[in-house]
mmCIF file of C-alpha atoms in Angstrom:
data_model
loop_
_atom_site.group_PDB
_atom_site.id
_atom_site.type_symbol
_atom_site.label_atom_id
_atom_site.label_comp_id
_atom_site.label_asym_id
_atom_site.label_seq_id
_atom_site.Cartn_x
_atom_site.Cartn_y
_atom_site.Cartn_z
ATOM 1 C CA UNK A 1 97.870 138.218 73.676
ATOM 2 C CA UNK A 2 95.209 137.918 76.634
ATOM 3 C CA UNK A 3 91.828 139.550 76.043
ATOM 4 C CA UNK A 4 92.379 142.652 77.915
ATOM 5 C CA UNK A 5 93.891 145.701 76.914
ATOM 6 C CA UNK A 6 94.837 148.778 79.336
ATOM 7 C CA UNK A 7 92.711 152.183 77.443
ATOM 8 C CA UNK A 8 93.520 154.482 79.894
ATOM 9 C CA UNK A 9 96.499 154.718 82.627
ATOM 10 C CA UNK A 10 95.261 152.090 85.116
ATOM 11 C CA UNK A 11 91.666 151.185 83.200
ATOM 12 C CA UNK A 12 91.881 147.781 81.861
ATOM 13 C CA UNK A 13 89.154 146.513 79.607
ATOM 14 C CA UNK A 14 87.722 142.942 78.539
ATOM 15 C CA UNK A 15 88.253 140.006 80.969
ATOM 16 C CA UNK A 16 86.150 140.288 84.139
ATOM 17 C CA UNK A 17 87.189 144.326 84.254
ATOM 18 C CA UNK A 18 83.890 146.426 83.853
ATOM 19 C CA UNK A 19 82.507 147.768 81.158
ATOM 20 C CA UNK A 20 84.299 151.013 79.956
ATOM 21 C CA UNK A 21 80.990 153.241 79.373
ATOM 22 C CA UNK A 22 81.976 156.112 77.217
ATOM 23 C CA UNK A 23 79.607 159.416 77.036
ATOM 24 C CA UNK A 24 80.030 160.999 73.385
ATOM 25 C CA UNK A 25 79.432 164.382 73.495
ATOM 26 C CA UNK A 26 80.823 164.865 70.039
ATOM 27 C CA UNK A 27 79.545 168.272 68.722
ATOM 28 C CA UNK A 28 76.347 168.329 70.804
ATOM 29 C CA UNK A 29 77.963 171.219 72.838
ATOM 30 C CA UNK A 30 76.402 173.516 70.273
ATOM 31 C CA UNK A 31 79.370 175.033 69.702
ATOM 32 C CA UNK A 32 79.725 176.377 73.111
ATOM 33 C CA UNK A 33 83.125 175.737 75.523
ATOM 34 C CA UNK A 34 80.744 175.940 78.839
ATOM 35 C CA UNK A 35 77.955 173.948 77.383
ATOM 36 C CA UNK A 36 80.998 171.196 76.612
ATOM 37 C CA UNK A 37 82.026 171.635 80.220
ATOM 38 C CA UNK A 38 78.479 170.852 81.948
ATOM 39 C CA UNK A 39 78.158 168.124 79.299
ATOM 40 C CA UNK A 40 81.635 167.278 80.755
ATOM 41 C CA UNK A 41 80.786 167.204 84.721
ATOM 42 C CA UNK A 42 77.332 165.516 83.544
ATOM 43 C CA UNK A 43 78.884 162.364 82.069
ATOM 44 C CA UNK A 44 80.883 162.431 85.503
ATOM 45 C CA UNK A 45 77.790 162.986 88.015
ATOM 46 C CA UNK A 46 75.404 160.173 86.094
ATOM 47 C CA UNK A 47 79.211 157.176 85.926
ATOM 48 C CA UNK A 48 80.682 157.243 82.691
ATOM 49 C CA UNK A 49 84.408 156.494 82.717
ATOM 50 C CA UNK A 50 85.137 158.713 79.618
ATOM 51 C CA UNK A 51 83.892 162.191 77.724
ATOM 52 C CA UNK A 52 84.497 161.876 74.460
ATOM 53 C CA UNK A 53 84.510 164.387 71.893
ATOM 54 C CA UNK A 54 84.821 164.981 68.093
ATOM 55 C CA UNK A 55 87.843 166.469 66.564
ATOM 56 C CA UNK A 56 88.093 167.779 62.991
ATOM 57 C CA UNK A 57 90.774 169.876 60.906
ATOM 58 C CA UNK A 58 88.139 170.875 58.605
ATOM 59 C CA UNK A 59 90.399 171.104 55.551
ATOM 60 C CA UNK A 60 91.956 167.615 56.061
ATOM 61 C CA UNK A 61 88.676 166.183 56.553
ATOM 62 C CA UNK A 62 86.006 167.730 53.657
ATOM 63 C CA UNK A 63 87.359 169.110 50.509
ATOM 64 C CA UNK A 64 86.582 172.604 48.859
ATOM 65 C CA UNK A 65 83.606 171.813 46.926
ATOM 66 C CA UNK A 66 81.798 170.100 50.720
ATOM 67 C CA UNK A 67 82.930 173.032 52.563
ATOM 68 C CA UNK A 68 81.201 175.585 50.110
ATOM 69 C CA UNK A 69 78.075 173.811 49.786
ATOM 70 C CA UNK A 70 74.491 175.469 50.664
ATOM 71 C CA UNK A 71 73.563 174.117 53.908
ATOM 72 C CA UNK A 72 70.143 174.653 54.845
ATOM 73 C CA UNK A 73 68.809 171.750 57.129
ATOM 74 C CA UNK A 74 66.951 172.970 60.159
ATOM 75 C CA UNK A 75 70.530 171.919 62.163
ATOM 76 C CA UNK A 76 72.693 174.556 60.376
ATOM 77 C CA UNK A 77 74.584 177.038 61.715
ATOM 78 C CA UNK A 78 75.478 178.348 58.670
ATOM 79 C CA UNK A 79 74.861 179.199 55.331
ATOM 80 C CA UNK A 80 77.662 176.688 53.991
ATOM 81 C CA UNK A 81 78.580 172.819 55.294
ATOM 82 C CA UNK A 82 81.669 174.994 56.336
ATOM 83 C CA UNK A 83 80.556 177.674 58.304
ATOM 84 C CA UNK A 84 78.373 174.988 59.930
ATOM 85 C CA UNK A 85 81.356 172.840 60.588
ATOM 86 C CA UNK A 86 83.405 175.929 61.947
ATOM 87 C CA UNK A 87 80.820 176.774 64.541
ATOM 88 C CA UNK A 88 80.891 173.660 66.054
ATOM 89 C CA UNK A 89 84.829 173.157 65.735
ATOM 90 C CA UNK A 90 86.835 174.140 69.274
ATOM 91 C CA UNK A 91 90.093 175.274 68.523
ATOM 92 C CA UNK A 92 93.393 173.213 69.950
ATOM 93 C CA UNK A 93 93.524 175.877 73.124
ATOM 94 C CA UNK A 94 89.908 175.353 73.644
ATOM 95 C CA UNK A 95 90.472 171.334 73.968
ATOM 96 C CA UNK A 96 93.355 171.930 76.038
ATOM 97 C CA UNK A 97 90.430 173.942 78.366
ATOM 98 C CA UNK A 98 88.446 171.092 78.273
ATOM 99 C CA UNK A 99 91.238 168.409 78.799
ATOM 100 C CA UNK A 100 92.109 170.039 81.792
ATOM 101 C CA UNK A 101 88.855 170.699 83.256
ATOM 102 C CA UNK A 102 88.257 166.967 82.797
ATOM 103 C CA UNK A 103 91.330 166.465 84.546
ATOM 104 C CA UNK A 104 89.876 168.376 87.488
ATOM 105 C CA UNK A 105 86.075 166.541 87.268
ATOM 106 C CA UNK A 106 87.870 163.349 87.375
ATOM 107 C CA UNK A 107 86.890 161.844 83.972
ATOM 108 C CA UNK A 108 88.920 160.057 81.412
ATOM 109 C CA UNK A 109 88.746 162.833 78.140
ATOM 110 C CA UNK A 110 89.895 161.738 74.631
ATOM 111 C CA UNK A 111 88.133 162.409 71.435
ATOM 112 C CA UNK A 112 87.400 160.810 67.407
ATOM 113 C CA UNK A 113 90.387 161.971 64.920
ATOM 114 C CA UNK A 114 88.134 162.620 61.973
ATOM 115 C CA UNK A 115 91.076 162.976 60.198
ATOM 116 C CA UNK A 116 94.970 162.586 60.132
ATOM 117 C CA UNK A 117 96.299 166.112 60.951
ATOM 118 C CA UNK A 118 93.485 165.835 64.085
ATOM 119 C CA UNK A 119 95.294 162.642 65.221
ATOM 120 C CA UNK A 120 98.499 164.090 65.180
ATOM 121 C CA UNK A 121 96.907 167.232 67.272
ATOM 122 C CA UNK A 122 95.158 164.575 69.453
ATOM 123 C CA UNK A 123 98.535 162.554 70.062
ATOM 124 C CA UNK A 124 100.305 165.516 71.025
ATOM 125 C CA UNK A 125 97.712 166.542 73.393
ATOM 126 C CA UNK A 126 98.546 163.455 75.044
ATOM 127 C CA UNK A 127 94.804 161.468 74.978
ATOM 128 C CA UNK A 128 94.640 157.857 76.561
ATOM 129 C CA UNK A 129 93.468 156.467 73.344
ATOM 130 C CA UNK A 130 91.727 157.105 69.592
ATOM 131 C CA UNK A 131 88.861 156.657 68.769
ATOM 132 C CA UNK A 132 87.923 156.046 65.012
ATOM 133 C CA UNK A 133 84.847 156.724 63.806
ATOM 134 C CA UNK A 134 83.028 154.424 61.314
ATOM 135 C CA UNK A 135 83.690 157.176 58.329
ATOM 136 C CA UNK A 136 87.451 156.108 58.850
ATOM 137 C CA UNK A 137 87.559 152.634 60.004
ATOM 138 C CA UNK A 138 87.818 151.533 55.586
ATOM 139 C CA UNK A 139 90.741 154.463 55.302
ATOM 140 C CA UNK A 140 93.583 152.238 55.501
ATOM 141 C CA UNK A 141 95.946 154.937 55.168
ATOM 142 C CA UNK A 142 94.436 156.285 58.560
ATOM 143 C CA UNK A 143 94.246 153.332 60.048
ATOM 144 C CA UNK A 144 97.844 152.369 59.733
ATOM 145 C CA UNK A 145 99.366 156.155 61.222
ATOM 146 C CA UNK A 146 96.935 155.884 63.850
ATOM 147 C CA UNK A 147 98.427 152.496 64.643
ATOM 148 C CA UNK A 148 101.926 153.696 64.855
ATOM 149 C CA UNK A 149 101.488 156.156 67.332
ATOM 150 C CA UNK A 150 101.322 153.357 69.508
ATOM 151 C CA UNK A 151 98.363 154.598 71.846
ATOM 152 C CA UNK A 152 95.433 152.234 72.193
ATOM 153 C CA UNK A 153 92.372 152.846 69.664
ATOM 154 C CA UNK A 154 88.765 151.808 69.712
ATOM 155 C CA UNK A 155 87.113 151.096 66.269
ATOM 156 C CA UNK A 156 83.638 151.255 65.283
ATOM 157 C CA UNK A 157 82.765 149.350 62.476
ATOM 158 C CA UNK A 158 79.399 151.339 60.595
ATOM 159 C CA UNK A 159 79.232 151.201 57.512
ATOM 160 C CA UNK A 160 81.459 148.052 57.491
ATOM 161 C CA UNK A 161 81.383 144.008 56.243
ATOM 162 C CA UNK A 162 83.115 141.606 57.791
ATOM 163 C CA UNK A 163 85.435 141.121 54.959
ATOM 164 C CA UNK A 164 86.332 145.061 55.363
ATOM 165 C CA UNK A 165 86.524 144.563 59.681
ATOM 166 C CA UNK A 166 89.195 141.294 59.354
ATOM 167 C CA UNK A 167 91.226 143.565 56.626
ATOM 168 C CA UNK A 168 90.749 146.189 59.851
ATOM 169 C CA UNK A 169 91.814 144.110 62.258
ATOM 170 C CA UNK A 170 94.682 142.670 60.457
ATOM 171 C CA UNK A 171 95.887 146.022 59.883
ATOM 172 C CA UNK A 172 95.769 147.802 63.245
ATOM 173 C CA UNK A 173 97.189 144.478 64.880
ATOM 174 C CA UNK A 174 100.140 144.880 62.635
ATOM 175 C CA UNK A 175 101.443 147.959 64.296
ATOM 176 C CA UNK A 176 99.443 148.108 67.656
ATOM 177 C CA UNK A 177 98.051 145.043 69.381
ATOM 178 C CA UNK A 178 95.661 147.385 72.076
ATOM 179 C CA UNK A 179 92.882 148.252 70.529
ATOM 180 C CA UNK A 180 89.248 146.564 70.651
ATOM 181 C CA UNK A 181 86.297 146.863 67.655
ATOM 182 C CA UNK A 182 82.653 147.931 68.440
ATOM 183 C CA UNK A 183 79.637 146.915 66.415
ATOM 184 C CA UNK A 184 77.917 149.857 65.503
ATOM 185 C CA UNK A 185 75.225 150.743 62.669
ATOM 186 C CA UNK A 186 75.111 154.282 61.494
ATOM 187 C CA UNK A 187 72.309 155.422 61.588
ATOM 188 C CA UNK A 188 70.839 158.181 63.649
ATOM 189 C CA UNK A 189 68.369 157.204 65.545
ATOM 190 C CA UNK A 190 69.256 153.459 65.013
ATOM 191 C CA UNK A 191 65.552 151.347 64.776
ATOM 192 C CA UNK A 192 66.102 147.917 66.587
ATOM 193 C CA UNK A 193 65.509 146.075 63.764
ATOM 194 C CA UNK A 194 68.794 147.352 62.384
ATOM 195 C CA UNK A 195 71.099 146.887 65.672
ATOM 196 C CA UNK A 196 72.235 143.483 64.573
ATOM 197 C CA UNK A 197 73.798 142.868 68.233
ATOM 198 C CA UNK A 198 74.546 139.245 67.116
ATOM 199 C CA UNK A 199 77.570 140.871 65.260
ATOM 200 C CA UNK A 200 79.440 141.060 69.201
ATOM 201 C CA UNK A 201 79.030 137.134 69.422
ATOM 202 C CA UNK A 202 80.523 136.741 65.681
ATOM 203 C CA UNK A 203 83.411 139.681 66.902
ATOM 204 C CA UNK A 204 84.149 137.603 69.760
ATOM 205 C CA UNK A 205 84.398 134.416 67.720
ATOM 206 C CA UNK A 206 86.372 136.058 64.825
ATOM 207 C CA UNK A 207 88.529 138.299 66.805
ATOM 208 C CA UNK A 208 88.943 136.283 70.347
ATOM 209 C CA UNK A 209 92.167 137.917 71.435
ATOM 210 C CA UNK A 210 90.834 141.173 71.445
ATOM 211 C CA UNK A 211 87.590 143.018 73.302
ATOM 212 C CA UNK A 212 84.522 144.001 71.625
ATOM 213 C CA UNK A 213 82.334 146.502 72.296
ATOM 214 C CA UNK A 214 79.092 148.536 71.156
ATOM 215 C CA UNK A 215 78.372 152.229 69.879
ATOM 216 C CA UNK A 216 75.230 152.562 69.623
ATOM 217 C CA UNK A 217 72.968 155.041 67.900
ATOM 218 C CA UNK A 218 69.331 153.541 69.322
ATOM 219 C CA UNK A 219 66.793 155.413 71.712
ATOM 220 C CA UNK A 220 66.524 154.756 75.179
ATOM 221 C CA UNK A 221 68.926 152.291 76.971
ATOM 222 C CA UNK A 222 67.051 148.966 76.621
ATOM 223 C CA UNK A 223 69.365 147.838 73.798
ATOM 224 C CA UNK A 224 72.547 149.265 74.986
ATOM 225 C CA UNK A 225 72.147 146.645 78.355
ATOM 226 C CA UNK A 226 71.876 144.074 76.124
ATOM 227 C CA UNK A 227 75.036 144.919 74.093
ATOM 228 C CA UNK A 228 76.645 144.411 78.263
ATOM 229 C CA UNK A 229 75.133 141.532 78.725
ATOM 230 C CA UNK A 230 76.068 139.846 75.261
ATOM 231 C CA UNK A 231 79.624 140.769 76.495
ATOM 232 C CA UNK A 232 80.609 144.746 75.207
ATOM 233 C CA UNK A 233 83.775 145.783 77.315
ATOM 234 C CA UNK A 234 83.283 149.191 76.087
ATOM 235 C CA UNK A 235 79.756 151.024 75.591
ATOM 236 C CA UNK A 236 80.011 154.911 73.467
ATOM 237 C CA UNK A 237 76.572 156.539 73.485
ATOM 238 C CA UNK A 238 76.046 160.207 72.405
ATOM 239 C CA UNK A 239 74.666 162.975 75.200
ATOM 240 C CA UNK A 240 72.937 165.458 75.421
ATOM 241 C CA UNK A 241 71.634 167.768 77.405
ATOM 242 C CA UNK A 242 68.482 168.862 75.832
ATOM 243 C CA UNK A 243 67.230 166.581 73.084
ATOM 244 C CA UNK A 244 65.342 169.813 71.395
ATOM 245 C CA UNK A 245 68.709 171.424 70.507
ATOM 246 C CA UNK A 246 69.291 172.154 67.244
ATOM 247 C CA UNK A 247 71.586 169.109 65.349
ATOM 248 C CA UNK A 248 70.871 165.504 63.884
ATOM 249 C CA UNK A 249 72.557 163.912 66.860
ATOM 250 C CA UNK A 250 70.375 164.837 70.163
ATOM 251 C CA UNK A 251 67.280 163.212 68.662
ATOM 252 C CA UNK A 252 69.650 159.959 68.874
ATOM 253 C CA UNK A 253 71.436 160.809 72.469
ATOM 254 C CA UNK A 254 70.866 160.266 75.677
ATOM 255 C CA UNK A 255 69.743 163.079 78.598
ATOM 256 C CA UNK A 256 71.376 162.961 81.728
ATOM 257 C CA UNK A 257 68.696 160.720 83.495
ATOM 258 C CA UNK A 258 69.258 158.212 80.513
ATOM 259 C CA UNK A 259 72.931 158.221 80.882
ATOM 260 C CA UNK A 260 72.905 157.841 85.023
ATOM 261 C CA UNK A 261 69.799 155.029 84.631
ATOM 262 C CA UNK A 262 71.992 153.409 81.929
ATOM 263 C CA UNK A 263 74.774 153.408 84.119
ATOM 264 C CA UNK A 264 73.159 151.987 87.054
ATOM 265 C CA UNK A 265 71.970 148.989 84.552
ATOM 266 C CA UNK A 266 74.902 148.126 82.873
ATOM 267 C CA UNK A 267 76.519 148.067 87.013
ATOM 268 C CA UNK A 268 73.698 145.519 87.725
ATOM 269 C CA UNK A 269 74.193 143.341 84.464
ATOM 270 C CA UNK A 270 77.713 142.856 85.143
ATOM 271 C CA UNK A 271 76.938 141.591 89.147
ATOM 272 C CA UNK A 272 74.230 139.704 87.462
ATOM 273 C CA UNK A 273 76.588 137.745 84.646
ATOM 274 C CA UNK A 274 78.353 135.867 87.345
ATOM 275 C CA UNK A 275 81.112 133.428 86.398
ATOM 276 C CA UNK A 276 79.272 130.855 84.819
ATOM 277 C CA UNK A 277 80.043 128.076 87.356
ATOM 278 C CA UNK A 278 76.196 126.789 88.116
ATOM 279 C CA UNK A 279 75.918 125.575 92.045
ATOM 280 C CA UNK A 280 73.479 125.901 94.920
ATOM 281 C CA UNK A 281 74.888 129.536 96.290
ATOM 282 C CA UNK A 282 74.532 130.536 99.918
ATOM 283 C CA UNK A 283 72.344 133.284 99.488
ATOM 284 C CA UNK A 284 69.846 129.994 98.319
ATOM 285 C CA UNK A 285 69.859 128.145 101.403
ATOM 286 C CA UNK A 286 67.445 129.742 103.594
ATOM 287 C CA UNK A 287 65.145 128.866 100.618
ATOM 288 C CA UNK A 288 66.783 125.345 100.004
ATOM 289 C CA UNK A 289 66.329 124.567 104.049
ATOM 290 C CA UNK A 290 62.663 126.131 103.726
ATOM 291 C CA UNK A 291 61.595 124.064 100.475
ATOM 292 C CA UNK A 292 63.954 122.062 99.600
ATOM 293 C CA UNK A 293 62.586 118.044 98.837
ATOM 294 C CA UNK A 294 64.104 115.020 100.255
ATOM 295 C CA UNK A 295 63.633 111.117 99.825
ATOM 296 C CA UNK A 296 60.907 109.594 102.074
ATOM 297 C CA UNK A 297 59.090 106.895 102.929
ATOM 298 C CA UNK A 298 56.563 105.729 100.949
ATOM 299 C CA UNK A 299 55.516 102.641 103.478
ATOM 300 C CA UNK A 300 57.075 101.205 106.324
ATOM 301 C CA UNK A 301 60.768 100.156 105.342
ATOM 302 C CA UNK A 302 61.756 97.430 107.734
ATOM 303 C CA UNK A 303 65.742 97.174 108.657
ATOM 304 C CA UNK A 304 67.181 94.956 106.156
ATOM 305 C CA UNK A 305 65.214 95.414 103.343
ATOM 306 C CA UNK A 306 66.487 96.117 99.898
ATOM 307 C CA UNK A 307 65.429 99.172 98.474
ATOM 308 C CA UNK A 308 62.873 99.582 95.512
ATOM 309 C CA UNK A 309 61.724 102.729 93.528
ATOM 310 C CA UNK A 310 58.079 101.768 94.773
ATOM 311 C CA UNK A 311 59.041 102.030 98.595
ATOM 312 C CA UNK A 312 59.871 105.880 97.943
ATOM 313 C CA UNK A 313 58.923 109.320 97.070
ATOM 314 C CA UNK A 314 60.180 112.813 97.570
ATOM 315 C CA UNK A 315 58.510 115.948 100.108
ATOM 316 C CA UNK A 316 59.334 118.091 101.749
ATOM 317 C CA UNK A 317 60.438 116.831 104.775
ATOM 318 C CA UNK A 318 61.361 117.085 108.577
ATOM 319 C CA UNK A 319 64.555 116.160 109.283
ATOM 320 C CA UNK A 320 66.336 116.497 105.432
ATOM 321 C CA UNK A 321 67.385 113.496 104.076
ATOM 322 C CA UNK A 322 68.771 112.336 101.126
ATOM 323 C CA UNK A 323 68.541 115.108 98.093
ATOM 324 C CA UNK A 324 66.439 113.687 95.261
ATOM 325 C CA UNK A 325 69.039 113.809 92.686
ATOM 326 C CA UNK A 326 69.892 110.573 94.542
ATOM 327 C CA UNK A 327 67.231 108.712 94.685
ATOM 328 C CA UNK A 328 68.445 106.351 92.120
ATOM 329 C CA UNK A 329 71.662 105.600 93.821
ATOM 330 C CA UNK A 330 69.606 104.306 96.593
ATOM 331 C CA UNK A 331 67.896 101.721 95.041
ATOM 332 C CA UNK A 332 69.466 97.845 95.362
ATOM 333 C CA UNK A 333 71.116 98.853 99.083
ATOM 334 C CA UNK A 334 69.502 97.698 102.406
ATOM 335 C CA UNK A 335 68.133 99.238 105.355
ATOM 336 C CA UNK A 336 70.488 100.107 108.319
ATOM 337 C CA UNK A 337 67.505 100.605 110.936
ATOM 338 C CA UNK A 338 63.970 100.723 110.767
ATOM 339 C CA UNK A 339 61.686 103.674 108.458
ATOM 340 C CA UNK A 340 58.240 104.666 109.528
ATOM 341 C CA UNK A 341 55.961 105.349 106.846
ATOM 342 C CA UNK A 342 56.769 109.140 105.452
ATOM 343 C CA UNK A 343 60.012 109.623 107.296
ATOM 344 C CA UNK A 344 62.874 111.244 106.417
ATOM 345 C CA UNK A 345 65.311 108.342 104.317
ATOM 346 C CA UNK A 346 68.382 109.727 105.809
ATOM 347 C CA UNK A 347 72.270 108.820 105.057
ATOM 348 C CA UNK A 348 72.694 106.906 108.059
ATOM 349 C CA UNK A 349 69.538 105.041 107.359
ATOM 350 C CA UNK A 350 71.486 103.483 104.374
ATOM 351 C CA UNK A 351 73.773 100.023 104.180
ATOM 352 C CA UNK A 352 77.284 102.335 102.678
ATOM 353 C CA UNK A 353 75.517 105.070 101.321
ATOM 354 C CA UNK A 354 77.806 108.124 102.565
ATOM 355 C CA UNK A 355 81.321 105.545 101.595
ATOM 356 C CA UNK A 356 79.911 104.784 98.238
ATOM 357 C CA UNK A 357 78.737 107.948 97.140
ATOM 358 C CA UNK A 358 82.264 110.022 98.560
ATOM 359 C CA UNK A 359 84.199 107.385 96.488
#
């Protein structure tokens, strides 16, 4: 299976395809179908490819006991984990408001099943792909209906071990072989010390047939960039648009100038990567012709004579000559014509230079 996999109707990721940069605005739409819609047309204006949001049915996902539970954090939006939850839940007409209003922006929409009845909602609503969060990338059970449906997933691994992400990977692959893994640590905000990007070199070395990506949790976009240039095919960061509002994610998200500057990177890291192939490019010459050394003279070189290491050196020189990568090859040949002292040692200057070096 080649390393690319098509996540949205004509949006390939991994190979030499760009980086699939997804904005999560998860519940940091406080609960509030317009605030979800400029958080919409905001990952749009500053480049993301994809809004992403989280879906819930709240009594798949928590049992009795976590939905009754005092919640009192400075975040809450209710009395109970519950009524919290419910404030922040859109219903399945609201998402089909949002869907479509993506659909008009122009932006790829899809959202994290935090649970199986909210996959089988999200299938039906028709999204490009699932996301799984790292609370459901060890639930097995999940995993493998997810799979089935056949649409392409992206996994983040919090949370995880190795050992847990090759019993992941082994899994999904089973049913559905388009789907990529992101490194991710969960925490909220993520200190540097605890990014571990290394992990996307041993993804891409464990799991080479598939792409690998990053979610990250950190402040600022320094890290993220990194992630790109280590070789992510797909980026998830969390929005916002006021990092004051009340809930634990905005402290860890991104504000629109984040998201547009982190964008604009990310575009310049990938035209920087290159394809590896290491040669003199033509945007070097007018440097190369400016300063750019060649093999001269050291004394007068009379025609006939057989070269020696002592009778040269390398300048800067007018007319070039031969490159100094060459100078060695020189040595042992004779003369064609007469040298002056700190001239140019030029091809034509050489007894079967330009045959011997072609063949």
């Amino acid at each position: 299976m080649p390393l690319q996999v098509e996540l949205c109707p004509g949006r390939m990721i991994g190979g030499d395809h760009p980086c699939f940069i997804i904005a999560e605005i998860g519940q940091n739409h406080q609960g509030d179908i317009e605030i979800a819609k400029k958080m919409i047309r905001m990952a749009k204006d500053c480049g993301a490819d994809c809004a992403k949001f989280q879906k819930s049915e709240l009594e798949y996902k928590f049992n009795k006991r976590a939905l009754e539970r005092p919640y009192t954090s400075k975040h809450s939006w209710g009395k109970t984990y519950g009524e919290h939850k419910r404030h922040l839940e859109f219903t399945h007409e609201q998402y089909r408001e949002l869907q479509r209003y993506a659909q008009e922006v122009g932006i790829y929409f899809t959202a994290s099943g935090m649970d199986e009845m909210a996959v089988e909602f999200l299938h039906k609503l028709n999204v490009p792909f699932f996301k799984v969060g790292s609370g459901d990338t060890n639930n097995f059970p999940y995993l493998e209906t997810t799979a089935q449906k056949g649409r392409p997933m992206v996994v983040s691994s919090g949370m995880q071990s190795m050992e847990t992400m090759r019993r992941v990977y082994q899994t999904v692959k089973k049913h559905n072989e388009n789907f990529c893994i992101l490194q991710c640590t969960s925490a909220y905000p993520l200190e540097p010390e605890h990014v571990n990007l290394r992990v996307i070199t041993e993804y891409q070395k464990e799991f080479p047939d598939i792409p690998i990506g990053y979610s990250g949790h950190e402040t600022g976009i320094s890290v993220s960039v990194a992630a790109v240039a280590l070789g992510a095919k797909v980026l998830e960061r969390h929005v916002t648009l006021d990092k004051s509002w009340k809930g634990s994610d905005h402290s860890a998200s991104l504000d629109p100038s984040e998201l547009a500057e982190l964008v604009r990177s990310i575009r310049i890291v990938e035209r920087a990567l290159g394809d590896g192939i290491k040669e003199m490019l033509p945007c070097e010459k007018p440097c190369h012709d400016k300063l750019g050394k060649s093999v001269v003279a050291k004394t007068v070189i009379p025609k006939g004579t057989e070269l020696t290491l002592d009778m040269l050196t390398v300048k800067v020189a007018e007319p070039k000559g031969i490159a100094p990568e060459e100078i060695f090859e020189l040595l042992g040949r004779k003369t064609m014509k007469d040298i002056g002292m700190d001239e140019s040692v030029t091809e034509n200057a050489v007894e079967n230079y330009g045959k011997r070096t072609k063949a």
